[in-house]
Amino acid sequence: MTRFEKVQGLIQKAGKGKVAVEKIVPAADLRSDLGLDSLAMMELLVLTEEAFGLTISKEDAVATKTVGEMIAYIDSHVTA
């Protein structure tokens, strides 16, 4: 499973299955395009931290707007 596929799964889980996998593309905005509300965003944050062994600051979480930015953040903070 690629990192992108793992992120797609986390987004679907946080969105309670309401987000179609084909909509989860790098350019998609987590809030406006995928419809994640503040509660879903918090759940996504926790799921991401657990899945990748990260601690994400509030500032970084708020600054991350798109799926692509999320993956870039993970890529830059996770060692191979």
Tab-separated table of N, CA and C in Angstrom:
chain	number	residue	atom	x	y	z
A	1	MET	N	0.855	-1.180	0.000
A	1	MET	CA	0.000	0.000	0.000
A	1	MET	C	0.901	1.243	0.000
A	2	THR	N	0.611	2.150	-0.888
A	2	THR	CA	1.391	3.382	-0.967
A	2	THR	C	0.952	4.344	0.141
A	3	ARG	N	1.762	5.333	0.378
A	3	ARG	CA	1.423	6.354	1.383
A	3	ARG	C	0.133	7.076	0.972
A	4	PHE	N	-0.019	7.346	-0.333
A	4	PHE	CA	-1.230	8.013	-0.822
A	4	PHE	C	-2.465	7.153	-0.539
A	5	GLU	N	-2.375	5.867	-0.788
A	5	GLU	CA	-3.509	4.974	-0.528
A	5	GLU	C	-3.845	4.915	0.962
A	6	LYS	N	-2.807	4.949	1.787
A	6	LYS	CA	-3.017	4.954	3.232
A	6	LYS	C	-3.741	6.229	3.655
A	7	VAL	N	-3.330	7.361	3.100
A	7	VAL	CA	-3.981	8.639	3.401
A	7	VAL	C	-5.430	8.628	2.916
A	8	GLN	N	-5.673	8.071	1.734
A	8	GLN	CA	-7.052	7.960	1.244
A	8	GLN	C	-7.918	7.210	2.252
A	9	GLY	N	-7.401	6.116	2.778
A	9	GLY	CA	-8.143	5.331	3.760
A	9	GLY	C	-8.412	6.110	5.039
A	10	LEU	N	-7.430	6.880	5.485
A	10	LEU	CA	-7.609	7.687	6.692
A	10	LEU	C	-8.677	8.756	6.479
A	11	ILE	N	-8.662	9.374	5.311
A	11	ILE	CA	-9.660	10.410	4.997
A	11	ILE	C	-11.054	9.790	4.945
A	12	GLN	N	-11.161	8.615	4.333
A	12	GLN	CA	-12.469	7.949	4.284
A	12	GLN	C	-12.951	7.600	5.686
A	13	LYS	N	-12.047	7.124	6.534
A	13	LYS	CA	-12.418	6.772	7.905
A	13	LYS	C	-12.860	8.011	8.681
A	14	ALA	N	-12.103	9.095	8.572
A	14	ALA	CA	-12.454	10.339	9.271
A	14	ALA	C	-13.763	10.916	8.746
A	15	GLY	N	-14.030	10.722	7.456
A	15	GLY	CA	-15.259	11.216	6.845
A	15	GLY	C	-16.427	10.265	6.998
A	16	LYS	N	-16.226	9.228	7.803
A	16	LYS	CA	-17.281	8.240	8.089
A	16	LYS	C	-17.860	7.620	6.825
A	17	GLY	N	-17.003	7.397	5.826
A	17	GLY	CA	-17.430	6.735	4.600
A	17	GLY	C	-18.207	7.618	3.646
A	18	LYS	N	-18.330	8.898	3.938
A	18	LYS	CA	-19.107	9.811	3.097
A	18	LYS	C	-18.281	10.420	1.968
A	19	VAL	N	-16.961	10.166	1.993
A	19	VAL	CA	-16.072	10.731	0.984
A	19	VAL	C	-15.729	9.642	-0.028
A	20	ALA	N	-16.113	9.858	-1.285
A	20	ALA	CA	-15.819	8.890	-2.334
A	20	ALA	C	-14.323	8.873	-2.624
A	21	VAL	N	-13.759	7.670	-2.718
A	21	VAL	CA	-12.312	7.536	-2.904
A	21	VAL	C	-11.829	8.249	-4.168
A	22	GLU	N	-12.643	8.299	-5.206
A	22	GLU	CA	-12.223	8.957	-6.448
A	22	GLU	C	-12.115	10.479	-6.304
A	23	LYS	N	-12.718	11.030	-5.247
A	23	LYS	CA	-12.604	12.473	-4.996
A	23	LYS	C	-11.332	12.819	-4.229
A	24	ILE	N	-10.712	11.820	-3.636
A	24	ILE	CA	-9.517	12.051	-2.818
A	24	ILE	C	-8.297	12.048	-3.731
A	25	VAL	N	-7.993	13.228	-4.239
A	25	VAL	CA	-6.851	13.441	-5.140
A	25	VAL	C	-5.958	14.512	-4.519
A	26	PRO	N	-4.689	14.593	-4.922
A	26	PRO	CA	-3.784	15.555	-4.296
A	26	PRO	C	-4.279	17.004	-4.273
A	27	ALA	N	-4.994	17.435	-5.296
A	27	ALA	CA	-5.450	18.825	-5.357
A	27	ALA	C	-6.712	19.085	-4.532
A	28	ALA	N	-7.344	18.052	-4.012
A	28	ALA	CA	-8.604	18.213	-3.283
A	28	ALA	C	-8.394	18.903	-1.945
A	29	ASP	N	-9.215	19.919	-1.689
A	29	ASP	CA	-9.197	20.615	-0.408
A	29	ASP	C	-9.943	19.747	0.614
A	30	LEU	N	-9.319	19.538	1.750
A	30	LEU	CA	-9.892	18.651	2.755
A	30	LEU	C	-11.251	19.132	3.254
A	31	ARG	N	-11.418	20.432	3.363
A	31	ARG	CA	-12.670	20.968	3.890
A	31	ARG	C	-13.710	21.219	2.795
A	32	SER	N	-13.348	22.023	1.813
A	32	SER	CA	-14.358	22.419	0.829
A	32	SER	C	-14.648	21.329	-0.205
A	33	ASP	N	-13.629	20.634	-0.703
A	33	ASP	CA	-13.859	19.614	-1.729
A	33	ASP	C	-14.329	18.282	-1.138
A	34	LEU	N	-13.769	17.920	0.012
A	34	LEU	CA	-14.088	16.619	0.593
A	34	LEU	C	-15.115	16.703	1.719
A	35	GLY	N	-15.438	17.926	2.142
A	35	GLY	CA	-16.507	18.133	3.114
A	35	GLY	C	-16.188	17.725	4.539
A	36	LEU	N	-14.904	17.708	4.907
A	36	LEU	CA	-14.559	17.363	6.279
A	36	LEU	C	-14.815	18.559	7.193
A	37	ASP	N	-15.615	18.346	8.223
A	37	ASP	CA	-15.875	19.418	9.183
A	37	ASP	C	-14.788	19.402	10.258
A	38	SER	N	-14.907	20.274	11.244
A	38	SER	CA	-13.850	20.397	12.247
A	38	SER	C	-13.663	19.110	13.056
A	39	LEU	N	-14.735	18.408	13.344
A	39	LEU	CA	-14.626	17.148	14.075
A	39	LEU	C	-13.908	16.089	13.236
A	40	ALA	N	-14.266	16.001	11.964
A	40	ALA	CA	-13.606	15.046	11.069
A	40	ALA	C	-12.136	15.400	10.884
A	41	MET	N	-11.827	16.690	10.855
A	41	MET	CA	-10.429	17.115	10.728
A	41	MET	C	-9.626	16.713	11.965
A	42	MET	N	-10.214	16.833	13.143
A	42	MET	CA	-9.538	16.404	14.372
A	42	MET	C	-9.315	14.893	14.355
A	43	GLU	N	-10.318	14.164	13.916
A	43	GLU	CA	-10.173	12.708	13.834
A	43	GLU	C	-9.087	12.336	12.823
A	44	LEU	N	-9.055	13.036	11.700
A	44	LEU	CA	-8.024	12.789	10.695
A	44	LEU	C	-6.635	13.059	11.268
A	45	LEU	N	-6.508	14.113	12.047
A	45	LEU	CA	-5.236	14.446	12.687
A	45	LEU	C	-4.769	13.296	13.582
A	46	VAL	N	-5.662	12.813	14.436
A	46	VAL	CA	-5.322	11.722	15.357
A	46	VAL	C	-4.989	10.445	14.572
A	47	LEU	N	-5.795	10.113	13.585
A	47	LEU	CA	-5.550	8.922	12.779
A	47	LEU	C	-4.204	9.003	12.059
A	48	THR	N	-3.876	10.180	11.548
A	48	THR	CA	-2.617	10.382	10.829
A	48	THR	C	-1.437	10.239	11.778
A	49	GLU	N	-1.549	10.834	12.950
A	49	GLU	CA	-0.477	10.721	13.940
A	49	GLU	C	-0.238	9.256	14.311
A	50	GLU	N	-1.321	8.514	14.523
A	50	GLU	CA	-1.193	7.103	14.894
A	50	GLU	C	-0.647	6.264	13.744
A	51	ALA	N	-1.143	6.498	12.551
A	51	ALA	CA	-0.759	5.683	11.399
A	51	ALA	C	0.700	5.866	11.001
A	52	PHE	N	1.219	7.084	11.174
A	52	PHE	CA	2.575	7.374	10.709
A	52	PHE	C	3.554	7.650	11.852
A	53	GLY	N	3.114	7.519	13.108
A	53	GLY	CA	3.996	7.735	14.243
A	53	GLY	C	4.490	9.168	14.358
A	54	LEU	N	3.604	10.112	14.093
A	54	LEU	CA	3.953	11.528	14.111
A	54	LEU	C	3.300	12.248	15.279
A	55	THR	N	3.832	13.410	15.593
A	55	THR	CA	3.159	14.385	16.442
A	55	THR	C	3.055	15.644	15.598
A	56	ILE	N	1.827	16.033	15.284
A	56	ILE	CA	1.593	17.167	14.388
A	56	ILE	C	1.133	18.358	15.221
A	57	SER	N	1.824	19.474	15.067
A	57	SER	CA	1.454	20.671	15.822
A	57	SER	C	0.130	21.238	15.314
A	58	LYS	N	-0.516	21.997	16.175
A	58	LYS	CA	-1.782	22.641	15.797
A	58	LYS	C	-1.576	23.557	14.595
A	59	GLU	N	-0.459	24.283	14.593
A	59	GLU	CA	-0.166	25.209	13.497
A	59	GLU	C	-0.028	24.459	12.163
A	60	ASP	N	0.691	23.343	12.190
A	60	ASP	CA	0.864	22.555	10.964
A	60	ASP	C	-0.463	21.947	10.506
A	61	ALA	N	-1.256	21.505	11.462
A	61	ALA	CA	-2.549	20.910	11.112
A	61	ALA	C	-3.463	21.937	10.453
A	62	VAL	N	-3.496	23.142	10.999
A	62	VAL	CA	-4.347	24.202	10.452
A	62	VAL	C	-3.841	24.653	9.086
A	63	ALA	N	-2.526	24.651	8.899
A	63	ALA	CA	-1.937	25.116	7.641
A	63	ALA	C	-2.123	24.124	6.498
A	64	THR	N	-2.410	22.878	6.819
A	64	THR	CA	-2.565	21.850	5.785
A	64	THR	C	-3.978	21.926	5.214
A	65	LYS	N	-4.058	22.279	3.937
A	65	LYS	CA	-5.367	22.495	3.311
A	65	LYS	C	-5.775	21.386	2.336
A	66	THR	N	-4.805	20.823	1.617
A	66	THR	CA	-5.134	19.856	0.572
A	66	THR	C	-4.557	18.473	0.890
A	67	VAL	N	-5.033	17.486	0.175
A	67	VAL	CA	-4.519	16.125	0.311
A	67	VAL	C	-3.028	16.110	-0.041
A	68	GLY	N	-2.643	16.822	-1.073
A	68	GLY	CA	-1.250	16.882	-1.494
A	68	GLY	C	-0.363	17.488	-0.423
A	69	GLU	N	-0.830	18.547	0.235
A	69	GLU	CA	-0.064	19.162	1.316
A	69	GLU	C	0.083	18.193	2.484
A	70	MET	N	-0.972	17.432	2.738
A	70	MET	CA	-0.937	16.446	3.812
A	70	MET	C	0.124	15.380	3.525
A	71	ILE	N	0.143	14.885	2.310
A	71	ILE	CA	1.120	13.864	1.925
A	71	ILE	C	2.537	14.442	1.957
A	72	ALA	N	2.715	15.664	1.483
A	72	ALA	CA	4.034	16.303	1.514
A	72	ALA	C	4.519	16.460	2.955
A	73	TYR	N	3.620	16.823	3.855
A	73	TYR	CA	3.981	16.955	5.269
A	73	TYR	C	4.439	15.609	5.816
A	74	ILE	N	3.662	14.579	5.540
A	74	ILE	CA	4.018	13.236	6.013
A	74	ILE	C	5.358	12.810	5.431
A	75	ASP	N	5.546	13.020	4.128
A	75	ASP	CA	6.797	12.659	3.473
A	75	ASP	C	8.003	13.346	4.120
A	76	SER	N	7.829	14.603	4.528
A	76	SER	CA	8.949	15.352	5.079
A	76	SER	C	9.209	15.035	6.561
A	77	HIS	N	8.275	14.355	7.211
A	77	HIS	CA	8.437	14.070	8.639
A	77	HIS	C	8.569	12.580	8.972
A	78	VAL	N	8.433	11.731	7.981
A	78	VAL	CA	8.551	10.283	8.216
A	78	VAL	C	9.780	9.788	7.482
A	79	THR	N	10.587	9.044	8.196
A	79	THR	CA	11.742	8.444	7.534
A	79	THR	C	11.294	7.187	6.806
A	80	ALA	N	11.977	6.877	5.729
A	80	ALA	CA	11.613	5.731	4.889
A	80	ALA	C	11.498	4.497	5.745
